[in-house]
Coordinates of C-alpha atoms in Angstrom, one line a residue:
M22 CA -12.7 1.9 43.8
K23 CA -11.1 5.4 44.1
K24 CA -8.1 3.9 45.9
K25 CA -7.6 1.4 43.1
L26 CA -7.8 4.1 40.5
F27 CA -5.3 6.2 42.4
V28 CA -2.9 3.3 42.7
L29 CA -3.2 2.5 39.0
F30 CA -2.6 6.2 38.1
L31 CA 0.4 6.3 40.4
G32 CA 1.9 3.2 38.9
L33 CA 1.5 4.5 35.3
L34 CA 2.9 7.9 36.4
V35 CA 6.0 6.2 37.9
F36 CA 6.5 4.1 34.8
L37 CA 6.3 7.1 32.5
N38 CA 8.6 9.2 34.7
A39 CA 11.1 6.4 35.0
N40 CA 11.1 5.9 31.3
A41 CA 11.4 9.6 30.5
Q42 CA 15.2 8.9 30.8
T43 CA 15.4 5.1 29.9
K44 CA 12.8 5.2 27.2
P45 CA 10.4 2.2 27.0
N46 CA 10.6 -0.3 24.3
V47 CA 7.6 -0.7 22.1
I48 CA 6.4 -3.9 20.3
F49 CA 3.5 -3.4 17.9
I50 CA 1.8 -6.7 16.9
I51 CA -0.7 -6.6 14.0
V52 CA -2.5 -9.6 12.6
D53 CA -3.8 -9.6 9.1
D54 CA -7.6 -10.0 8.7
L55 CA -8.2 -11.0 12.4
G56 CA -11.8 -10.3 13.3
Y57 CA -13.2 -8.4 16.3
N58 CA -14.1 -11.6 18.2
D59 CA -11.7 -14.0 16.6
V60 CA -9.8 -14.2 19.9
G61 CA -10.6 -15.5 23.3
F62 CA -10.4 -12.2 25.1
M63 CA -13.1 -10.8 22.9
G64 CA -15.5 -13.6 23.4
S65 CA -14.7 -16.4 21.0
K66 CA -15.6 -19.9 22.3
Y67 CA -14.1 -21.7 19.4
Y68 CA -10.7 -20.1 18.6
E69 CA -8.0 -20.4 21.3
T70 CA -5.5 -17.7 22.0
P71 CA -4.1 -18.3 25.5
F72 CA -1.0 -16.1 25.2
L73 CA -3.0 -13.2 24.0
D74 CA -5.7 -13.8 26.5
N75 CA -3.2 -13.8 29.4
L76 CA -1.5 -10.6 28.2
S77 CA -4.8 -8.8 27.6
S78 CA -5.9 -9.7 31.2
K79 CA -3.1 -7.3 32.3
S80 CA -3.8 -4.7 29.7
T81 CA -6.2 -1.9 28.6
I82 CA -8.7 -3.5 26.1
F83 CA -10.4 -1.2 23.7
S84 CA -13.9 -2.6 23.0
R85 CA -14.6 0.0 20.3
A86 CA -11.4 0.0 18.4
Y87 CA -11.6 0.7 14.7
A88 CA -9.3 0.1 11.7
A89 CA -8.9 3.2 9.5
C90 CA -10.4 1.1 6.6
Q91 CA -12.2 -2.2 5.9
V92 CA -9.2 -3.5 3.9
C93 CA -5.5 -3.8 4.7
S94 CA -3.2 -1.3 2.8
P95 CA -5.1 1.8 3.8
S96 CA -5.3 0.8 7.4
R97 CA -1.6 0.0 7.6
A98 CA -0.6 3.3 6.0
S99 CA -2.8 5.1 8.5
I100 CA -1.2 3.3 11.5
L101 CA 2.3 4.3 10.4
S102 CA 1.5 7.8 9.2
G103 CA -1.3 8.9 11.6
S104 CA -3.3 10.1 8.6
Y105 CA -6.7 9.2 7.2
P106 CA -6.7 7.1 4.0
S107 CA -8.2 10.0 2.1
T108 CA -5.2 12.1 3.3
H109 CA -2.4 9.7 2.3
G110 CA -4.3 8.5 -0.7
V111 CA -4.0 4.7 -0.2
T112 CA -7.8 4.0 -0.2
D113 CA -7.8 0.4 -1.4
W114 CA -5.5 -2.6 -1.0
I115 CA -2.6 -2.1 -3.3
G116 CA -3.1 -4.0 -6.5
A117 CA -6.8 -3.6 -6.7
S118 CA -8.2 -2.5 -10.1
S119 CA -9.7 1.0 -10.5
G120 CA -11.1 3.3 -13.1
I121 CA -11.7 1.7 -16.5
E122 CA -9.5 -1.2 -15.6
W123 CA -12.2 -2.2 -13.1
R124 CA -14.5 -3.2 -15.9
K125 CA -12.2 -6.1 -16.7
Q126 CA -13.4 -7.7 -13.4
N127 CA -16.7 -8.4 -15.3
K128 CA -18.8 -7.6 -12.2
F129 CA -20.8 -5.0 -14.2
T130 CA -21.1 -2.5 -11.3
K131 CA -22.8 0.8 -11.3
V132 CA -19.7 2.9 -10.6
L133 CA -16.0 2.9 -11.4
P134 CA -13.7 3.1 -8.4
P135 CA -11.4 6.1 -8.4
Q136 CA -7.6 5.9 -8.8
Y137 CA -5.6 5.6 -5.6
S138 CA -2.0 5.8 -4.5
K139 CA -0.1 2.6 -5.0
Q140 CA 2.3 3.2 -2.1
L141 CA 2.7 5.1 1.1
D142 CA 4.5 8.1 -0.3
L143 CA 7.8 9.0 1.3
E144 CA 6.5 12.5 2.1
F145 CA 4.5 11.0 5.0
T146 CA 6.6 10.8 8.2
T147 CA 6.2 7.4 9.9
I148 CA 6.4 6.1 13.4
P149 CA 9.8 4.4 13.0
E150 CA 11.3 7.5 11.3
L151 CA 10.3 9.6 14.3
L152 CA 11.6 7.1 16.8
K153 CA 14.9 6.8 15.0
Q154 CA 15.4 10.5 15.6
N155 CA 14.9 9.6 19.3
N156 CA 17.7 6.9 19.1
Y157 CA 15.4 3.9 18.8
A158 CA 16.5 0.8 17.0
T159 CA 13.7 -0.1 14.6
F160 CA 12.7 -3.5 13.2
F161 CA 10.0 -4.8 10.8
A162 CA 8.9 -8.4 10.2
G163 CA 6.0 -9.8 8.1
K164 CA 3.4 -8.2 5.8
W165 CA 4.2 -4.8 4.4
H166 CA 1.9 -4.3 1.3
L167 CA 2.5 -0.5 1.2
G168 CA 4.4 -0.2 -2.1
N169 CA 7.0 -1.8 -4.3
K170 CA 10.8 -1.4 -4.1
G171 CA 11.7 2.1 -3.1
F172 CA 8.8 2.1 -0.7
Y173 CA 9.7 -0.9 1.4
P174 CA 10.1 -0.8 5.3
T175 CA 13.8 0.2 5.1
D176 CA 12.7 3.2 3.0
Q177 CA 10.2 4.2 5.6
G178 CA 12.3 4.2 8.8
F179 CA 12.9 0.6 9.7
D180 CA 16.6 -0.5 10.2
I181 CA 15.7 -4.2 9.4
N182 CA 13.1 -5.8 7.2
I183 CA 12.2 -9.4 7.4
A184 CA 9.7 -10.7 4.7
G185 CA 8.2 -7.3 4.0
S186 CA 7.5 -6.6 0.3
H187 CA 4.7 -5.6 -2.1
K188 CA 3.0 -8.9 -1.5
G189 CA -0.3 -9.0 0.5
H190 CA -0.2 -12.7 1.4
P191 CA 2.3 -15.5 1.5
S192 CA 2.6 -18.3 -1.1
S193 CA 2.7 -20.7 1.8
Y194 CA 2.7 -20.7 5.6
F195 CA 5.3 -23.4 5.6
S196 CA 8.8 -23.2 4.2
P197 CA 9.8 -22.9 1.4
Y198 CA 7.9 -19.6 1.4
G199 CA 8.8 -18.2 -2.1
M200 CA 9.0 -14.7 -0.7
E201 CA 11.3 -11.7 -0.9
N202 CA 13.5 -10.5 2.0
I203 CA 13.4 -13.8 3.9
T204 CA 15.5 -16.9 3.5
N205 CA 13.7 -20.2 3.5
G206 CA 14.0 -22.2 6.7
P207 CA 13.9 -26.0 6.9
N208 CA 11.1 -27.5 4.9
G209 CA 7.9 -27.3 6.9
E210 CA 9.0 -24.4 9.1
N211 CA 6.0 -22.3 10.1
L212 CA 6.0 -18.7 8.9
D213 CA 4.4 -17.2 12.0
M214 CA 7.0 -18.9 14.2
R215 CA 9.8 -17.8 12.0
L216 CA 8.7 -14.1 12.2
A217 CA 8.5 -14.5 16.0
I218 CA 12.0 -16.0 16.2
E219 CA 13.4 -13.2 14.0
T220 CA 11.7 -10.7 16.3
S221 CA 13.1 -12.4 19.4
K222 CA 16.6 -12.2 17.9
F223 CA 16.2 -8.5 17.4
I224 CA 15.0 -8.1 21.0
E225 CA 18.0 -9.9 22.4
K226 CA 20.5 -8.0 20.2
N227 CA 19.0 -4.7 21.2
K228 CA 18.2 -5.4 24.8
D229 CA 20.6 -2.6 26.0
Q230 CA 19.0 0.2 23.9
P231 CA 15.4 1.3 23.3
F232 CA 13.8 -0.4 20.4
F233 CA 10.6 -0.4 18.3
A234 CA 9.6 -3.8 16.8
F235 CA 6.7 -4.0 14.4
L236 CA 5.6 -7.7 14.1
S237 CA 3.2 -7.8 11.2
F238 CA 1.8 -11.4 10.8
Y239 CA 0.8 -12.5 7.4
A240 CA -1.7 -14.7 9.3
V241 CA -4.6 -15.0 9.3
H242 CA -4.9 -13.9 5.7
S243 CA -5.6 -16.5 3.0
P244 CA -4.5 -19.0 1.9
I245 CA -5.6 -20.5 5.2
Q246 CA -3.3 -23.4 6.1
T247 CA -2.6 -25.4 9.3
T248 CA -1.0 -28.6 10.5
K249 CA -2.9 -31.9 10.7
D250 CA -2.6 -31.9 14.5
K251 CA -4.2 -28.5 14.9
W252 CA -6.9 -29.3 12.3
T253 CA -7.8 -32.5 14.1
Y254 CA -8.1 -30.7 17.5
F255 CA -10.4 -28.0 16.1
R256 CA -12.3 -30.3 13.9
D257 CA -13.1 -32.4 17.0
K258 CA -14.0 -29.2 18.8
S259 CA -16.5 -28.3 16.1
E260 CA -18.1 -31.7 16.5
K261 CA -18.4 -31.3 20.3
Q262 CA -20.0 -27.8 19.8
G263 CA -22.4 -29.2 17.2
I264 CA -21.9 -29.1 13.4
N265 CA -24.7 -27.2 11.6
E266 CA -26.2 -28.6 8.5
N267 CA -25.7 -25.3 6.7
G268 CA -22.9 -22.9 7.3
F269 CA -23.8 -19.8 5.2
A270 CA -26.5 -17.3 4.7
M271 CA -26.8 -14.7 2.0
E272 CA -25.5 -11.2 2.7
R273 CA -26.3 -8.3 0.3
I274 CA -23.7 -9.4 -2.3
L275 CA -22.0 -12.7 -1.2
P276 CA -22.9 -15.5 1.2
A277 CA -21.4 -15.1 4.7
R278 CA -20.3 -17.7 7.2
I279 CA -22.8 -17.9 10.1
K280 CA -20.7 -19.7 12.7
Q281 CA -17.1 -19.9 13.9
D282 CA -16.5 -23.5 12.9
N283 CA -13.6 -23.5 10.5
P284 CA -10.9 -25.8 11.8
I285 CA -8.3 -24.7 9.3
Y286 CA -8.7 -21.1 10.2
A287 CA -8.8 -21.9 13.9
G288 CA -5.4 -23.7 13.5
L289 CA -4.0 -20.6 11.8
V290 CA -5.2 -18.4 14.6
S291 CA -3.7 -20.8 17.1
S292 CA -0.3 -20.8 15.4
M293 CA -0.3 -17.0 15.4
D294 CA -0.9 -17.0 19.2
D295 CA 1.9 -19.6 19.7
A296 CA 4.2 -17.2 17.9
V297 CA 3.2 -14.3 20.2
G298 CA 4.1 -16.6 23.1
V299 CA 7.6 -16.9 21.7
V300 CA 8.1 -13.1 21.6
L301 CA 6.7 -12.7 25.2
E302 CA 9.2 -15.4 26.3
A303 CA 12.0 -13.5 24.7
L304 CA 11.1 -10.3 26.6
K305 CA 11.0 -12.2 29.9
K306 CA 14.3 -14.0 29.2
N307 CA 16.0 -10.7 28.6
N308 CA 14.4 -9.0 31.6
L309 CA 12.5 -6.6 29.3
D310 CA 9.0 -7.5 30.2
K311 CA 9.0 -4.7 32.8
S312 CA 10.1 -2.0 30.4
T313 CA 8.3 -2.9 27.1
I314 CA 4.9 -1.6 25.9
I315 CA 3.0 -4.0 23.7
I316 CA 0.3 -3.0 21.3
F317 CA -1.9 -5.6 19.7
T318 CA -4.5 -5.1 16.9
S319 CA -5.7 -6.1 13.5
D320 CA -5.8 -4.2 10.2
N321 CA -9.5 -4.8 9.4
G322 CA -12.4 -7.2 10.1
G323 CA -12.3 -10.9 9.8
V324 CA -13.2 -12.6 6.5
V325 CA -16.9 -13.8 6.7
S326 CA -17.3 -13.5 2.9
G327 CA -14.9 -13.7 0.0
D328 CA -11.3 -15.0 0.1
N329 CA -11.6 -18.2 2.2
F330 CA -14.9 -17.3 3.9
S331 CA -13.1 -18.1 7.1
T332 CA -15.0 -16.8 10.1
N333 CA -18.1 -15.3 11.7
L334 CA -18.2 -12.1 13.8
L335 CA -21.8 -12.0 15.2
P336 CA -23.2 -9.9 16.7
L337 CA -21.4 -7.6 14.3
R338 CA -22.7 -7.5 10.7
G339 CA -20.3 -8.2 7.9
G340 CA -16.6 -8.5 7.9
K341 CA -13.5 -7.6 5.9
G342 CA -14.4 -5.3 3.0
Y343 CA -17.8 -4.4 4.4
Q344 CA -19.0 -1.0 5.5
W345 CA -20.7 -2.4 8.6
E346 CA -19.1 -2.9 12.1
G347 CA -17.7 -6.3 11.2
G348 CA -15.5 -4.7 8.5
I349 CA -13.9 -2.0 10.6
R350 CA -14.2 -2.9 14.3
V351 CA -11.1 -4.8 15.4
P352 CA -9.6 -6.4 18.6
M353 CA -7.1 -4.1 20.3
F354 CA -5.2 -3.8 23.6
I355 CA -2.3 -1.9 25.0
Y356 CA -0.1 -3.5 27.6
M357 CA 1.7 -1.2 30.0
P358 CA 4.2 -2.8 32.5
G359 CA 2.7 -2.5 35.9
G360 CA -0.7 -1.6 34.7
K361 CA -4.0 -3.3 35.6
A362 CA -6.7 -4.7 33.5
Q363 CA -9.4 -2.3 32.3
K364 CA -11.8 -2.1 29.4
I365 CA -12.4 1.2 27.5
N366 CA -15.6 1.8 25.5
T367 CA -14.5 5.0 24.0
P368 CA -14.2 4.8 20.1
V369 CA -10.6 4.9 19.0
I370 CA -9.1 4.4 15.5
G371 CA -5.9 3.4 13.7
M372 CA -4.5 6.9 13.3
D373 CA -4.3 7.2 17.1
F374 CA -1.3 4.8 17.4
L375 CA 1.2 7.4 16.1
P376 CA 0.5 10.1 18.6
T377 CA 0.1 7.6 21.4
I378 CA 3.4 5.9 20.8
L379 CA 5.1 9.3 20.5
E380 CA 3.8 10.4 23.8
L381 CA 4.7 7.1 25.5
T382 CA 8.2 7.4 24.3
N383 CA 8.7 11.2 24.7
T384 CA 9.2 11.6 21.0
K385 CA 8.2 14.7 19.0
A386 CA 6.3 14.8 15.8
K387 CA 7.6 17.1 13.0
P388 CA 6.2 20.6 13.4
S389 CA 4.7 20.5 9.9
Q390 CA 3.3 17.0 10.3
K391 CA -0.4 16.6 10.0
V392 CA -1.7 14.0 12.4
D393 CA -5.4 13.0 12.3
G394 CA -5.3 10.8 15.4
V395 CA -5.1 11.7 19.1
S396 CA -3.0 10.2 21.9
L397 CA -4.8 7.6 23.9
L398 CA -2.6 8.1 27.0
P399 CA -5.4 9.9 28.9
L400 CA -7.6 6.8 28.4
L401 CA -4.8 4.6 29.7
N402 CA -4.7 6.9 32.7
Q403 CA -8.5 6.7 33.5
K404 CA -9.1 10.1 32.0
K405 CA -11.1 11.1 28.9
I406 CA -10.4 12.3 25.5
S407 CA -12.5 14.9 23.7
K408 CA -15.5 13.7 21.9
R409 CA -15.0 13.6 18.1
S410 CA -16.5 12.2 14.9
L411 CA -14.7 9.4 13.2
F412 CA -14.7 9.0 9.4
W413 CA -14.1 6.3 6.8
H414 CA -13.9 6.6 3.0
Y415 CA -13.8 3.5 0.9
P416 CA -14.9 4.4 -2.7
H417 CA -14.2 0.9 -3.9
Y418 CA -15.8 -2.5 -4.2
G419 CA -14.5 -5.0 -1.6
N420 CA -13.7 -8.5 -2.9
Q421 CA -15.7 -9.7 0.1
G422 CA -19.0 -7.9 -0.8
G423 CA -18.4 -4.4 0.5
E424 CA -19.9 -1.5 -1.5
P425 CA -18.4 2.0 -2.3
S426 CA -19.3 4.1 0.7
S427 CA -18.2 6.7 3.2
I428 CA -19.0 6.7 6.9
I429 CA -19.3 9.1 9.8
Q430 CA -19.7 8.0 13.4
M431 CA -20.9 10.5 16.0
E432 CA -21.0 8.9 19.4
N433 CA -23.5 6.1 19.1
F434 CA -24.9 7.0 15.7
K435 CA -23.3 5.8 12.5
L436 CA -24.2 7.0 9.0
I437 CA -23.2 5.1 5.8
H438 CA -23.4 7.0 2.5
Y439 CA -23.5 4.7 -0.6
W440 CA -22.0 6.1 -3.8
E441 CA -23.9 3.9 -6.2
D442 CA -27.2 5.6 -5.6
G443 CA -26.6 8.3 -2.9
R444 CA -28.7 6.6 -0.2
N445 CA -27.9 6.8 3.5
E446 CA -28.2 4.2 6.2
L447 CA -28.3 5.4 9.8
Y448 CA -27.9 3.1 12.8
D449 CA -27.9 3.6 16.6
L450 CA -25.1 1.3 17.6
D451 CA -26.1 1.3 21.3
K452 CA -29.4 -0.2 20.4
D453 CA -28.6 -2.0 17.2
L454 CA -25.1 -3.3 17.1
G455 CA -25.9 -5.7 14.3
E456 CA -27.0 -2.8 12.1
Q457 CA -30.3 -4.4 11.1
N458 CA -32.6 -1.4 11.6
N459 CA -32.0 1.6 9.3
I460 CA -33.5 4.5 11.2
A461 CA -32.7 7.3 8.6
K462 CA -36.4 8.0 7.9
N463 CA -37.1 8.4 11.6
Y464 CA -34.2 10.7 12.3
Q465 CA -34.1 12.9 9.3
T466 CA -32.6 16.0 11.1
K467 CA -29.8 13.9 12.5
E468 CA -29.3 12.2 9.1
K469 CA -29.0 15.5 7.4
K470 CA -26.6 16.9 9.9
M471 CA -24.3 13.8 9.8
W472 CA -24.4 13.7 6.0
N473 CA -23.4 17.4 5.9
N474 CA -20.5 16.8 8.3
L475 CA -19.4 13.8 6.3
N476 CA -19.6 15.7 3.0
N477 CA -17.6 18.6 4.4
W478 CA -14.9 16.3 5.7
L479 CA -14.7 14.6 2.2
Q480 CA -14.2 18.0 0.6
E481 CA -11.6 19.1 3.2
T482 CA -9.6 16.0 2.6
N483 CA -9.9 16.1 -1.2
A484 CA -11.3 12.6 -1.1
K485 CA -11.5 11.0 -4.5
L486 CA -15.0 9.8 -5.5
P487 CA -16.2 7.0 -7.8
E488 CA -17.8 7.8 -11.1
I489 CA -21.0 6.4 -12.6
D490 CA -20.0 3.9 -15.3
K491 CA -21.8 5.1 -18.5
E492 CA -21.4 1.6 -19.9
H493 CA -23.2 -0.1 -17.0
I494 CA -25.8 -2.6 -18.1
A495 CA -28.2 -3.5 -15.3
E496 CA -29.2 -6.8 -16.8
K497 CA -25.6 -8.1 -16.8
E498 CA -25.1 -7.0 -13.2
E499 CA -28.2 -8.9 -12.2
I500 CA -27.1 -12.0 -14.0
H501 CA -23.7 -11.8 -12.3
K502 CA -25.2 -11.4 -8.8
N503 CA -27.5 -14.4 -9.4
K504 CA -24.6 -16.5 -10.5
V505 CA -22.7 -15.5 -7.3
K506 CA -25.7 -16.3 -5.1
T507 CA -26.1 -19.8 -6.6
E508 CA -22.6 -21.0 -7.5
V509 CA -20.5 -19.4 -4.8
W510 CA -22.9 -20.3 -2.1
A511 CA -23.1 -23.9 -3.1
N512 CA -19.3 -24.2 -3.5
Q513 CA -18.7 -22.8 0.0
E514 CA -21.2 -25.1 1.6
K515 CA -19.4 -28.0 -0.1
N516 CA -16.0 -26.8 1.0
R517 CA -17.1 -26.4 4.6
K518 CA -18.5 -29.9 4.8
N519 CA -15.4 -31.3 3.2
M520 CA -13.0 -29.6 5.7
L521 CA -15.1 -31.0 8.6
K522 CA -15.0 -34.6 7.4
K523 CA -13.0 -36.9 9.6
D524 CA -10.9 -38.1 6.7
F525 CA -10.2 -34.6 5.3
Q526 CA -6.8 -34.3 3.7
P527 CA -5.9 -31.1 1.7
N528 CA -2.9 -32.8 0.1
I529 CA -0.4 -35.4 0.9
N530 CA 1.8 -33.3 3.2
W531 CA -0.7 -30.8 4.6
W532 CA 0.4 -27.8 2.7
G533 CA 4.1 -28.6 3.3
S534 CA 3.8 -28.8 7.1
Q535 CA 4.6 -32.6 7.1
I536 CA 8.1 -33.5 6.0
D537 CA 9.2 -37.1 5.5

């Protein structure tokens, strides 16, 4: 074992030393709303991701990787800036209501979410801005959702922007897309594949200089769409695995999917993986597979409630928007040419990407730049990083059922503070990964210490807090919740059964994927 570790260390050292002069290329692949175990290499027996599975088998897999937030815009801003959401100010998905405007949602909640920044402000230095100073060509394709014009990818350090805008999801996954910064392809062209082809063109054009490509799939965000062939394949697979009579169970606010059995979503996951295969082939074709680092992750948990109620993440509780592990734990691996497979159980978080990429590319941060993450290079090299607490601050209501809350994680313990009533939940993740047993009353000393640490961090980062809604009417809130429980649950059960019927047809041309 020691000999193998030494060989791996030596290989990594040779790679880094060699590339101190030649500079490794970096491809960052992020999937929108992809859940922790929505991929084969993290244990899914339903979704199929052969290209990702093969690449991960030669990579460092991080089994306790976390997004910086349970929704997209804050996580993406944290990846690019290396800062916590409470630092850069983007604490909700851009476009969400807040303050008094929140009342217009007619959800009759106890608190009003605070105002938040509607863009990643230009004062925050991003990964591509720093790499450009190190003579890297930079490229962005896909979902941006970090501000309107003036705050687009080309305003934040990217030389090229394909399809990035203020939009958080596409109008269609098949051309015509009806989106900014991308021309429509032939009718029926797949958006995932188009983004992969554009990335491949950039790779070939810049094969003789160091480059940073940020491939940001709109998949697997709603609207979930796929081809008839892929739906048929996964619908038949659902039948072989056994179709349950009921597909949902009530979570605290919304019903949640209880099994991975959605053939439309499975087809969307599969198309994303096919697109990754195209990029990998481009690297191989241009002899760059031995000099390119590939990072893969998601921006938040998978959607078990809300949106299209697409997936299930058991044994994790909840999903996108939620304060539990399903909302913040994500799939992640880093591929290093010449490296060997390993799995790391150390908790890591989205802000760690910036310092990691800078160290891997021998790039310096600005002296005045505040970076909340740490480099993961020691973990890639079989060493350790210092123990630390991780924090989350989401003072908003998730469309998927999440509640305004803040979180601190210290080693295996996780404390969630709820802003509606000030209560705390405490979980031992080593013993209770599904967060079913709140042990706060049994560990009052630890609960108090963790809450004090969390509260101090919130004050240090000037985190904005929700305010009690003085016009809150408890009876109306209860009526709304009961309506959700009955109507939404029934509708989702109906939708699920419909998409699993043998004669299912969403429309005449399968969302535009079939062209006469």
